[in-house]
Short mmCIF file of C-alpha atoms in Angstrom, two decimals:
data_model
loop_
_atom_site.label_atom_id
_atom_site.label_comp_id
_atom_site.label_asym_id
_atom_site.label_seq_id
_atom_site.Cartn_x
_atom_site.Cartn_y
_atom_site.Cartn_z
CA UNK O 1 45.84 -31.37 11.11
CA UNK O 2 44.56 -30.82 14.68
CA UNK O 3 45.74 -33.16 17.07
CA UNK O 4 44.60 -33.32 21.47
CA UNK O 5 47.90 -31.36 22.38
CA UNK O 6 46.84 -28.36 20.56
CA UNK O 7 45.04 -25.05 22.73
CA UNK O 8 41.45 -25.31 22.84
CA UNK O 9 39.52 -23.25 20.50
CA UNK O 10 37.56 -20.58 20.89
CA UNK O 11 33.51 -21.71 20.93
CA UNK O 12 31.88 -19.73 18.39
CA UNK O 13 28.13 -20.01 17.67
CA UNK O 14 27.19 -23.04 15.01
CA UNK O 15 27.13 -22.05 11.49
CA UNK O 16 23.86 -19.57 11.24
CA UNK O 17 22.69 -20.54 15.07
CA UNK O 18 21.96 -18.01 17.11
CA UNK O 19 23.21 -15.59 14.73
CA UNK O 20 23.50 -11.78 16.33
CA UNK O 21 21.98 -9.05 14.41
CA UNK O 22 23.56 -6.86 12.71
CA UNK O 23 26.87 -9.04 12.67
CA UNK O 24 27.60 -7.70 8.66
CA UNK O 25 26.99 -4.08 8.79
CA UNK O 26 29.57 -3.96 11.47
CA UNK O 27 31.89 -6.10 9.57
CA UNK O 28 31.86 -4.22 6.44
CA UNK O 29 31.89 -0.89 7.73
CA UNK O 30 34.90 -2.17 9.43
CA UNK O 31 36.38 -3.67 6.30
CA UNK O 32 35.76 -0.50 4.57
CA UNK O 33 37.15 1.84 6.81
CA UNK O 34 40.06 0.16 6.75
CA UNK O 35 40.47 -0.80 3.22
CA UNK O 36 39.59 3.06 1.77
CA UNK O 37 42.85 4.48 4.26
CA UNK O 38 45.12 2.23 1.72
CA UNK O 39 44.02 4.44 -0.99
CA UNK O 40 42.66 7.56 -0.20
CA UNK O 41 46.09 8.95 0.85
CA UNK O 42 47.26 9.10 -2.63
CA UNK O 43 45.49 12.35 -3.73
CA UNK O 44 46.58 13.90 -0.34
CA UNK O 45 50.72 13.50 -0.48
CA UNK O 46 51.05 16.42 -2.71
CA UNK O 47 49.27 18.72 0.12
CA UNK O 48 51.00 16.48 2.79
CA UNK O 49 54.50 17.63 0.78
CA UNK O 50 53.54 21.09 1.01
CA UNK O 51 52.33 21.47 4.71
CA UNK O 52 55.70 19.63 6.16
CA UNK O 53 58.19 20.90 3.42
CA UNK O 54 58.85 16.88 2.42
CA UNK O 55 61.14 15.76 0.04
CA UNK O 56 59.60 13.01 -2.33
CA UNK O 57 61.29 10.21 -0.76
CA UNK O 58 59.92 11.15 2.79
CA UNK O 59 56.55 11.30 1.19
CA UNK O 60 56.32 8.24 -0.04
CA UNK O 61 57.59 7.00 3.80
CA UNK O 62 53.87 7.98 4.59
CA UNK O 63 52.99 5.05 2.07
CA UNK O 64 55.65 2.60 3.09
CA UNK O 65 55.06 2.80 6.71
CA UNK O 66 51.43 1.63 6.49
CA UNK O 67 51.76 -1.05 4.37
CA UNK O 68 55.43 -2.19 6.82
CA UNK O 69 52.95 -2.10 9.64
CA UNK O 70 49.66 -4.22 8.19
CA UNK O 71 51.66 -6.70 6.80
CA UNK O 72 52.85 -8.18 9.46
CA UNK O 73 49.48 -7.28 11.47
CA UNK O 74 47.31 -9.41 9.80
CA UNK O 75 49.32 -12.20 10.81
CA UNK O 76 49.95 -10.55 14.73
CA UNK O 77 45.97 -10.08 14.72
CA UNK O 78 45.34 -13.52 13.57
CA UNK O 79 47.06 -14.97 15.62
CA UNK O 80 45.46 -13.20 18.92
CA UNK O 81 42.32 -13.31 16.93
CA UNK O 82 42.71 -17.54 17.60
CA UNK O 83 43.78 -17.09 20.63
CA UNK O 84 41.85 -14.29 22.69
CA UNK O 85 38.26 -14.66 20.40
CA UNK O 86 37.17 -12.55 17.37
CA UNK O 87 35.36 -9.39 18.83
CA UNK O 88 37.57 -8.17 21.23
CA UNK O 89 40.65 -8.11 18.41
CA UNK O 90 38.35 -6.87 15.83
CA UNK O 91 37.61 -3.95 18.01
CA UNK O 92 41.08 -3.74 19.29
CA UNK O 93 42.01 -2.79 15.34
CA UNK O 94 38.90 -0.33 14.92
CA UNK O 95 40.56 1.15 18.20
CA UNK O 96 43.99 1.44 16.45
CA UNK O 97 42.76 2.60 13.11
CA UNK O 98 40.94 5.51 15.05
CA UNK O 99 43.68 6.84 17.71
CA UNK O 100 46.04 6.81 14.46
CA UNK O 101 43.82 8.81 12.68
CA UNK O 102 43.41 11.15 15.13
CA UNK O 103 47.19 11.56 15.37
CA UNK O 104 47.73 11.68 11.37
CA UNK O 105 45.51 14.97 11.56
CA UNK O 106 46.58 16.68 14.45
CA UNK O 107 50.50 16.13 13.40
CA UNK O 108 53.17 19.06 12.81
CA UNK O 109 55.82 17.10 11.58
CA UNK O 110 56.91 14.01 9.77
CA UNK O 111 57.82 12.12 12.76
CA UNK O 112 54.01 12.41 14.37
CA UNK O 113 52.78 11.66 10.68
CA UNK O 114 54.48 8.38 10.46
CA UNK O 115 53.50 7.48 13.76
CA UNK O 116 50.35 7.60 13.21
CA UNK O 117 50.36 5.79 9.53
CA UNK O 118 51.91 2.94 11.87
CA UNK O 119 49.15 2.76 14.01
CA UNK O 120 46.41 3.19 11.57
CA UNK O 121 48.59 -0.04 9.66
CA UNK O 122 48.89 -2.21 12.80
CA UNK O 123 44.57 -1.57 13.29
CA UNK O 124 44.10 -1.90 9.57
CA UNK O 125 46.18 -4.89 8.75
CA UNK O 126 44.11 -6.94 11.38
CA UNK O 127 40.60 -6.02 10.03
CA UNK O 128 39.74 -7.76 7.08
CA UNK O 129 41.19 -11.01 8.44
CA UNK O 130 39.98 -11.23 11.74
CA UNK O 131 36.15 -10.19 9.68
CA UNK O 132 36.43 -12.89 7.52
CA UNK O 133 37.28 -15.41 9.77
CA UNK O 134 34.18 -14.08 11.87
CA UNK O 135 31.89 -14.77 8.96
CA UNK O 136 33.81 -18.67 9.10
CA UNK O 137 32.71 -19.08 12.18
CA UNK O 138 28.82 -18.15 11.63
CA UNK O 139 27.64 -18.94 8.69
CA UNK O 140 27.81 -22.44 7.08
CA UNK O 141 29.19 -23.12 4.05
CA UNK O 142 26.64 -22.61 1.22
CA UNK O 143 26.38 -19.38 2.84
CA UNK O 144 30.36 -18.41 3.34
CA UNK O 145 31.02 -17.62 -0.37
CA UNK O 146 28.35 -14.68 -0.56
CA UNK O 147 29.20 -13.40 2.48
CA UNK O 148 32.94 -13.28 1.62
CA UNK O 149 31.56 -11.73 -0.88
CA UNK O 150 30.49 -8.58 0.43
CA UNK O 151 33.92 -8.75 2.12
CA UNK O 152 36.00 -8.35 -1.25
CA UNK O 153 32.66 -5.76 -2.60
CA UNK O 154 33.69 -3.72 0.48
CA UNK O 155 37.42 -3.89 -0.19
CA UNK O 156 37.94 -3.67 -3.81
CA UNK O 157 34.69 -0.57 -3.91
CA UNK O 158 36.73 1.32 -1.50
CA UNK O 159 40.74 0.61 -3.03
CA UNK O 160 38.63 2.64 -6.24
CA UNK O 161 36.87 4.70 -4.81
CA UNK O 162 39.04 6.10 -2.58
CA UNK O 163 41.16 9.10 -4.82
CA UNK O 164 37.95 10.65 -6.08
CA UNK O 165 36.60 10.63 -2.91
CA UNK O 166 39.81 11.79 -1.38
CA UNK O 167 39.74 14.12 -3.77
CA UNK O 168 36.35 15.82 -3.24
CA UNK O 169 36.87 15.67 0.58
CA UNK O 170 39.90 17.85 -0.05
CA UNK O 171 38.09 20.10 -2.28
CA UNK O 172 35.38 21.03 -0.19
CA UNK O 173 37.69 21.14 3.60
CA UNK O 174 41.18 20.17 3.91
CA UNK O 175 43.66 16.87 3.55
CA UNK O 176 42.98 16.93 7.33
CA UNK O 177 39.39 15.87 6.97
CA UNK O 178 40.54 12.81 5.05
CA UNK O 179 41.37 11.74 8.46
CA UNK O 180 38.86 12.78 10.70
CA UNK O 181 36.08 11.44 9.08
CA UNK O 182 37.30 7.88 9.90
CA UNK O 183 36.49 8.93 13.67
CA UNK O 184 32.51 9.02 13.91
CA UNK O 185 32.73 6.24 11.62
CA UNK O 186 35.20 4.10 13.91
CA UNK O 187 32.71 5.37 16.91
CA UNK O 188 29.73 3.42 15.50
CA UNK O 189 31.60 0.58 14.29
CA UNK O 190 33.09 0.51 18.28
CA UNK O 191 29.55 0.93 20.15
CA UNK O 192 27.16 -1.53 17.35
CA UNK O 193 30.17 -3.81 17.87
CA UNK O 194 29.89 -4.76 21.10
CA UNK O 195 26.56 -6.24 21.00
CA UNK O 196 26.51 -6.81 17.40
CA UNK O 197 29.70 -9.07 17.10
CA UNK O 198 29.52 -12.82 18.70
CA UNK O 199 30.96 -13.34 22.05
CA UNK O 200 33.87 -15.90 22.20
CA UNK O 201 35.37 -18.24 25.11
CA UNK O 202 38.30 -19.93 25.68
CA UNK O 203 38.86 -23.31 27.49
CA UNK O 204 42.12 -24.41 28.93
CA UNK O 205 45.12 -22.06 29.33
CA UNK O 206 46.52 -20.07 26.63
CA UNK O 207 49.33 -20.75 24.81
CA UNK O 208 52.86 -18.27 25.05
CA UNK O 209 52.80 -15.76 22.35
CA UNK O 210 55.40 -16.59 19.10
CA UNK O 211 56.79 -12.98 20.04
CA UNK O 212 60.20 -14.68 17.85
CA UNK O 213 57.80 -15.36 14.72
CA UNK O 214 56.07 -12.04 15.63
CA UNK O 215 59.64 -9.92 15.19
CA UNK O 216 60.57 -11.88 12.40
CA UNK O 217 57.59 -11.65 10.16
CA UNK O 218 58.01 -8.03 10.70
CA UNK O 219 61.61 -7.84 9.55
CA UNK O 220 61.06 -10.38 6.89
CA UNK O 221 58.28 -8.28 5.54
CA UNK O 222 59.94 -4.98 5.67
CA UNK O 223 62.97 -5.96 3.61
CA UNK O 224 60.44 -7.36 1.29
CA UNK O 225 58.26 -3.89 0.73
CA UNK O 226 61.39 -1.80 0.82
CA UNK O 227 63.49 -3.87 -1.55
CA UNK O 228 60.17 -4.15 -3.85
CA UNK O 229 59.78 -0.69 -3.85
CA UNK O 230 62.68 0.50 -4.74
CA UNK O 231 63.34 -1.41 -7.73
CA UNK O 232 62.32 1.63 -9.82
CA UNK O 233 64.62 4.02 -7.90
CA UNK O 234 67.56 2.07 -8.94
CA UNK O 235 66.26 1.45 -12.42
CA UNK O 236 66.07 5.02 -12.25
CA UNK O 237 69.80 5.48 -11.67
CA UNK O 238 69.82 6.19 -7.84
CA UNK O 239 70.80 4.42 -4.69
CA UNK O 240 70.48 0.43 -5.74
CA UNK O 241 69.69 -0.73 -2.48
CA UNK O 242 66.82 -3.06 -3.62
CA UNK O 243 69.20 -5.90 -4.26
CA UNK O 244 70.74 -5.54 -0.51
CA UNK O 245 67.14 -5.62 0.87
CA UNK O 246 65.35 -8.32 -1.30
CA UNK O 247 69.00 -10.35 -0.21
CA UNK O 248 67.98 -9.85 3.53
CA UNK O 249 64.60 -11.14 3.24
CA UNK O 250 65.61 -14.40 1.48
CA UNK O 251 68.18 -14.88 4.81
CA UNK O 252 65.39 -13.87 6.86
CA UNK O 253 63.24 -16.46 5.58
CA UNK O 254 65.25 -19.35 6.57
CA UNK O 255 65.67 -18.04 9.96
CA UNK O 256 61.94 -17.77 10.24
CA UNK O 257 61.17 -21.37 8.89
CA UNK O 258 63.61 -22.58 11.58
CA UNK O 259 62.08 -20.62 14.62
CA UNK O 260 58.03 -21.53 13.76
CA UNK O 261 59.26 -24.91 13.34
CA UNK O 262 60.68 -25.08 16.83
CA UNK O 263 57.27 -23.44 18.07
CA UNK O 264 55.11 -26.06 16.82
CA UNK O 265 57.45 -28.84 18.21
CA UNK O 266 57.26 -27.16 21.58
CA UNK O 267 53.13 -27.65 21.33
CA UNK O 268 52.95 -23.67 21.12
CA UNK O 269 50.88 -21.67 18.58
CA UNK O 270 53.02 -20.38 15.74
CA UNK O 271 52.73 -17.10 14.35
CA UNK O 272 52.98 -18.93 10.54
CA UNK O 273 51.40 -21.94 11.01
CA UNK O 274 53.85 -23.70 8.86
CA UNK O 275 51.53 -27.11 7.84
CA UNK O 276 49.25 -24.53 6.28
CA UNK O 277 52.15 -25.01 3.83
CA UNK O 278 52.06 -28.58 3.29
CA UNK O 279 48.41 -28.72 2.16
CA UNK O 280 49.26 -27.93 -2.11
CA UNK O 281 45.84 -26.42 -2.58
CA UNK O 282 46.59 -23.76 0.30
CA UNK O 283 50.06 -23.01 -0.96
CA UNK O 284 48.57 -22.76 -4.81
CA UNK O 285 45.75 -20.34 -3.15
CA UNK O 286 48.21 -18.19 -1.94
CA UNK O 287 50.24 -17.71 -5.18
CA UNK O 288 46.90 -17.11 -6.78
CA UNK O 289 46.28 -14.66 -4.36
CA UNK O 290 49.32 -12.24 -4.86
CA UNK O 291 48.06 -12.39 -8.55
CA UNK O 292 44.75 -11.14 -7.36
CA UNK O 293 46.61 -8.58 -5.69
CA UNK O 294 48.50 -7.66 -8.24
CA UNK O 295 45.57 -7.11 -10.73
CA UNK O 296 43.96 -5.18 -7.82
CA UNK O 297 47.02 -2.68 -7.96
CA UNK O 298 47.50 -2.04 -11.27
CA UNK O 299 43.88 -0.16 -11.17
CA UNK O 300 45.71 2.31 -9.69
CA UNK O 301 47.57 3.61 -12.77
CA UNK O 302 44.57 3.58 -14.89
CA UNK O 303 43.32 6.71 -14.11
CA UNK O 304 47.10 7.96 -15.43
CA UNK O 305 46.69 6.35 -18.29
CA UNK O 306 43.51 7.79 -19.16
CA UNK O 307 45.01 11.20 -18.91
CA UNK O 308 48.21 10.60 -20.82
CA UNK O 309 46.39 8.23 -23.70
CA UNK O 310 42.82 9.92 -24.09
CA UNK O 311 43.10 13.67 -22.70
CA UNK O 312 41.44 13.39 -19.76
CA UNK O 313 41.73 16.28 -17.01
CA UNK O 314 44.09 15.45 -14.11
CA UNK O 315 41.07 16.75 -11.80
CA UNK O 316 38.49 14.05 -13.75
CA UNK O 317 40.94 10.97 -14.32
CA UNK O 318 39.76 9.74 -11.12
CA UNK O 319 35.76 9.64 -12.41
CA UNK O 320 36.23 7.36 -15.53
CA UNK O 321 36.92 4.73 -13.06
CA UNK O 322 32.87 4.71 -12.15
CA UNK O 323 32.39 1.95 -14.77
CA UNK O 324 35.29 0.05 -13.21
CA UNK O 325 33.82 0.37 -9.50
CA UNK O 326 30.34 -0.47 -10.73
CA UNK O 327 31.92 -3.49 -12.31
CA UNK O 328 33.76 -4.82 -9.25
CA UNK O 329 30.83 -4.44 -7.06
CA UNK O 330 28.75 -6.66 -9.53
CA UNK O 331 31.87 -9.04 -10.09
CA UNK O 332 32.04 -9.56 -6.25
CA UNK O 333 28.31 -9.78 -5.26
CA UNK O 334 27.60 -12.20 -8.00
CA UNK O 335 30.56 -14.50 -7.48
CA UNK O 336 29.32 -14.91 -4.23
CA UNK O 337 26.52 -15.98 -5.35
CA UNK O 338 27.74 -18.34 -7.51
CA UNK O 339 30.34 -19.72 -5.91
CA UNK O 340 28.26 -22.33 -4.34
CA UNK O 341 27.53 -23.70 -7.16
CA UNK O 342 30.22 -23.09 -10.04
CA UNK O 343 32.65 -24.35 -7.99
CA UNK O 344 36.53 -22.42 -6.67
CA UNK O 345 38.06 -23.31 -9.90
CA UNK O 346 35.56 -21.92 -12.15
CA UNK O 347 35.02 -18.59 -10.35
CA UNK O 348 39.03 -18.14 -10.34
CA UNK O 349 39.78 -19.02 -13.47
CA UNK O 350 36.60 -16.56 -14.82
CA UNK O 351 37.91 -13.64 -12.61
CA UNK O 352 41.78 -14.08 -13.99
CA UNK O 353 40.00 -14.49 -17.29
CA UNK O 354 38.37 -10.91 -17.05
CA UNK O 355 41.68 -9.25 -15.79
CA UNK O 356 43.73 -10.73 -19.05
CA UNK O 357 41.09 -9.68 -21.57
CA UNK O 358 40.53 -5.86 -19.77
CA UNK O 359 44.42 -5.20 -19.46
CA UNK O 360 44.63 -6.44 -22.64
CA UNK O 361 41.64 -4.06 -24.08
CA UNK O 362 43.65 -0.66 -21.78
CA UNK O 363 46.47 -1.75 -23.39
CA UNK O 364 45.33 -0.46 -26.99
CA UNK O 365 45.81 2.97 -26.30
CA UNK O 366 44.81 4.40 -30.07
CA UNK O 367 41.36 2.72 -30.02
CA UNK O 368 40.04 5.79 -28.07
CA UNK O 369 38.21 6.47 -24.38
CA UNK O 370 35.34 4.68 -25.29
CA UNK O 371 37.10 1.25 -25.98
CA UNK O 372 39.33 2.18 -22.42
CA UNK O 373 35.74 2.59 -20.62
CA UNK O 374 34.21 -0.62 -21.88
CA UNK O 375 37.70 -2.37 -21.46
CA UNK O 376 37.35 -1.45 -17.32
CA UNK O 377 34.28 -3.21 -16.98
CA UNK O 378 35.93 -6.63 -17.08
CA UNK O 379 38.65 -5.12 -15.05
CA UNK O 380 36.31 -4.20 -12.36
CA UNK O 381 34.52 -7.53 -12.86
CA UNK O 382 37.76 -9.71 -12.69
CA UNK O 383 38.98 -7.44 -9.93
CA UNK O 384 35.75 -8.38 -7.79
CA UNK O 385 35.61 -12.16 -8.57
CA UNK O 386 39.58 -12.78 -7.77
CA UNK O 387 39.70 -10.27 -4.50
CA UNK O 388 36.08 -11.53 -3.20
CA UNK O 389 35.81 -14.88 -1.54
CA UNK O 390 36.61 -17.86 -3.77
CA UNK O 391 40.41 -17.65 -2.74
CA UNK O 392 39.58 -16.69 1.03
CA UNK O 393 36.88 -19.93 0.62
CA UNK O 394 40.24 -22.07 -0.07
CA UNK O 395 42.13 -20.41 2.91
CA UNK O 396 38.88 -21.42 4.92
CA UNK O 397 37.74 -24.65 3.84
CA UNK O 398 41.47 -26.12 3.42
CA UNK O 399 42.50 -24.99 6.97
CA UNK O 400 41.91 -26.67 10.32
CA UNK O 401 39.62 -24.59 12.95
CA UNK O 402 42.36 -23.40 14.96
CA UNK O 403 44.10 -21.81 12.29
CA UNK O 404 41.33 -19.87 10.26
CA UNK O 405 42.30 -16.49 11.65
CA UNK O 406 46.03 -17.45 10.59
CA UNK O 407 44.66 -18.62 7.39
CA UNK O 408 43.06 -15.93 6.42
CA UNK O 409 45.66 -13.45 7.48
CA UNK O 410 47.96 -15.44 4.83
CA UNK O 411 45.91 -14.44 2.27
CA UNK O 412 45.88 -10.96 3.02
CA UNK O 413 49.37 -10.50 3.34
CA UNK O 414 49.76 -12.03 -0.13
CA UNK O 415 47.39 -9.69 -1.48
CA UNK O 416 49.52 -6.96 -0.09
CA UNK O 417 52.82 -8.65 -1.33
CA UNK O 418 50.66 -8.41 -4.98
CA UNK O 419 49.43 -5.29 -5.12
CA UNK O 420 53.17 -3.56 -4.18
CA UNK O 421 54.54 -5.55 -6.55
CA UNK O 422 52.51 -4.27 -9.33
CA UNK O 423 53.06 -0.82 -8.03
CA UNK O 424 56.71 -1.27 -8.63
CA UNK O 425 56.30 -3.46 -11.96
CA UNK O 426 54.08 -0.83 -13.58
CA UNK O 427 56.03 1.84 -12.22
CA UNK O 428 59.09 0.94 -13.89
CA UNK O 429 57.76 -0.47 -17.10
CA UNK O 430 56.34 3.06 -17.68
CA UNK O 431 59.44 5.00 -17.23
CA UNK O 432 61.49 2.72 -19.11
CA UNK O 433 59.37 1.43 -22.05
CA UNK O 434 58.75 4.53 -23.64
CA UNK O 435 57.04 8.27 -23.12
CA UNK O 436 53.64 9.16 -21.48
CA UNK O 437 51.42 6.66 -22.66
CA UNK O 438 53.68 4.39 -24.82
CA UNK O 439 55.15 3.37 -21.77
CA UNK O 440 51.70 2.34 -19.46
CA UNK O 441 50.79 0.72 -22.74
CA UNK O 442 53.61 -1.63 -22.63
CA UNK O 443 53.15 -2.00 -19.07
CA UNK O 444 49.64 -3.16 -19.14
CA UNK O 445 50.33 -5.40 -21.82
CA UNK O 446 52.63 -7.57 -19.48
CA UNK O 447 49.77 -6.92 -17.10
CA UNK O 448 47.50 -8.88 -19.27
CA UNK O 449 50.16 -11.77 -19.52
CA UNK O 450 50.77 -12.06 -16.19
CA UNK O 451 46.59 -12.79 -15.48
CA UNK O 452 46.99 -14.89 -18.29
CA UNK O 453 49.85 -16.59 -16.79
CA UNK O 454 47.58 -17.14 -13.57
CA UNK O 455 44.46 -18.24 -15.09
CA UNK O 456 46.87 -21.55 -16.27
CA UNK O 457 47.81 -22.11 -12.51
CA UNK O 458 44.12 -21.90 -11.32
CA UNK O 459 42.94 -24.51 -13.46
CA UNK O 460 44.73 -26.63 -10.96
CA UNK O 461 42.56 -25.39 -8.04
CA UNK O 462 39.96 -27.91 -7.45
CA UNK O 463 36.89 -28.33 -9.16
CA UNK O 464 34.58 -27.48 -5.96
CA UNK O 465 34.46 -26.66 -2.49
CA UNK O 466 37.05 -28.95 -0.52
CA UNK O 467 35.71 -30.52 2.65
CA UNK O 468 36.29 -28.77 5.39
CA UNK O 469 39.24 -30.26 7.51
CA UNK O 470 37.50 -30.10 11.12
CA UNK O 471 34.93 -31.99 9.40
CA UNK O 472 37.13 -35.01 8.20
CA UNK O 473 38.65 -34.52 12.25
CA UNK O 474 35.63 -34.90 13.78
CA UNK O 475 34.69 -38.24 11.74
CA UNK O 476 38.24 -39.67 11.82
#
């Protein structure tokens, strides 16, 4: 809770007064440039391989690094997000996301390409957040769930769209272009921005930065992703490092617990707002959240699937995901809509619901592409309703004002922490469960468990929208 000795916030318009124009466009084109970079590199590492002579290992460094550097950026931009005002972070990230674009296609070596995969991570991972928070702070409730909405529309369309597009992009120029054309897009995102997004203030000083919690999180995180994704490679019989790694993130976190906890007692604003913790609704959102992620990932592997189980071209796999995109678009449009209504708990349970009973149907490998097809729809629908804004409503409604922005970059670091986890899962059930598409049938099977398994937890969401805590402030 919120008590006199904490900073002063940030005065943001009232919910839908004085509303600037044009506030969404800019926040979804934002949201999608930055959510398409986290999967339209795939199709590119083979040509990436081939320009700088990488070994595999080094080219999956160009995944790694990203994903090391938004992690703990959605917190960092969060965080500055509370502190300095929305618009000038927000545009601070599309500023990132651009220069490290720029870099990624004007690199000769390795060293210049991870560089700039940091850079586009540290813009990226403080995008979506900072966004969504925005929308908090402008639109009232009955309003937040569609507009958070479009938010997981934008971000799910693009983590599906982005290999065939990739793909195309490289067909008719070169990987390079996969790059560049985030720049003119960036540029309009940068100029609509500034009069577009809502101006912020600040009363009262501002508080130190948490530059402890900032170094931790980072740390924390990295052992985290690394140990997580190498799990397969010692599976595999290589290097078993993952052990080592997963090991130095659980003495990490302790270490981290102890430092924010010192923050807060010293008045300051922490870069984990730990008390976020302590409300059980926030702490079950955030489970339910790396599940989201999780089913998120494993759309990845579909298009594999369809290749290895129903014949489909390597150079087409990428287009029988259509019914899939259209799906997820629909699923996270109409929960929006309906979240006002049906209630958190519903939506959740729905969306988990959908991803148990499309796994499941991609799981039966002999009942031909058809079935697969009609099997992605409730994929793509599940995939919409669990990434779109029920959870993210949680984050919002069960937080205190000062902490949105923290809030909500919780929730996308646990959608992170999902989705690589299901890269590694999947990864290694398919290698070790059997041959070509034996194996990815086995592996989406325990797919289809594990949304099973988190449909059970989100039955003990609420039924509806909590009150919002600044609410219960103000009248206590």
């Amino acid at each position: 809770m919120a008590t006199a000795s904490e900073p002063a916030l940030p005065a943001a318009p009232g919910p839908g007064a004085g509303l600037p124009r044009g506030l969404m466009p800019v926040l979804l084109a934002g949201v999608f440039l930055a959510a398409l970079d986290t999967a339209i590199v795939a199709p590119a590492l083979p040509a990436l391989r081939a320009e700088f002579d990488l070994a595999q290992r080094e080219v999956g460094l160009v995944m790694i690094v990203f994903i090391l550097f938004s992690l703990p950026a959605t917190a960092l931009m969060a965080n500055l997000g509370d502190r300095h005002g929305r618009r000038p972070v927000f545009l601070a990230c599309i500023g990132l996301f651009a220069l490290g674009s720029l870099l990624i296609a004007a690199s000769d070596g390795l060293w210049m390409l991870l560089a700039g995969r940091a850079i586009q991570g540290l813009g990226a991972g403080g995008i979506v957040p900072t966004a969504s928070a925005m929308i908090a702070d402008a639109y009232p409730p009955q309003q937040r769930g569609r507009m958070l909405g479009l938010v997981g529309a934008m971000y799910g369309m693009a983590f599906v769209l982005g290999p065939p597009l990739a793909a195309l992009v490289m067909l008719a120029a070169g990987w390079h272009w996969i790059f560049l054309i985030n720049l003119p897009v960036a540029a309009l995102v940068l100029w609509l921005g500034r009069s577009a997004l809502p101006a912020t203030r600040r009363d009262g000083p501002l508080p130190a930065l948490d530059v402890g919690g900032i170094v931790l999180v980072f740390l924390l995180l990295a052992a985290l992703v690394l140990g997580i994704t190498r799990v397969a490679d010692g599976l595999a019989g290589g290097v078993v490092l993952w052990p080592w790694l997963l090991a130095a993130a659980a003495a990490l976190l302790p270490l981290l617990l102890r430092v924010e906890r010192g923050v807060a007692r010293a008045q300051r604003l922490p870069m984990i707002p730990l008390d976020l913790f302590g409300r059980r609704q926030l702490r079950l959102a955030y489970l339910l959240t790396a599940g989201a992620g999780f089913g998120m990932g494993s759309v990845v592997f579909l298009a594999s699937l369809a290749t290895l189980a129903h014949g489909v071209s390597p150079q087409h796999a990428g287009f029988v995901l259509l019914p899939l995109v259209l799906a997820s678009m629909l699923g996270s449009a109409g929960s929006g809509r309906l979240l006002h209504r049906a209630g958190v708990r519903r939506m959740v349970v729905a969306g988990f619901a959908l991803l148990a009973l499309g796994y499941a149907g991609t799981a039966v490998t002999g009942a031909g592409l058809t079935a697969f097809l009609l099997a992605s729809v409730p994929v793509g629908l599940g995939v919409g309703v669990v990434v779109g804004g029920a959870l993210r409503t949680v984050a919002i409604e069960e937080s205190p004002l000062a902490q949105r922005g923290a809030a909500q970059g919780l929730v996308n670091v646990f959608t992170s922490v999902g989705t690589l986890l299901s890269s590694a899962t999947i990864g290694a059930l398919a290698d070790f469960a059997g041959p070509g598409a034996r194996g990815f049938a086995v592996a989406y099977g325990a797919v289809a468990a594990l949304m099973a398994a988190m449909l059970l937890l989100a039955l003990a969401l609420r039924s509806g929208a909590a009150p919002a805590p600044q609410a219960v402030e103000a009248s206590g």
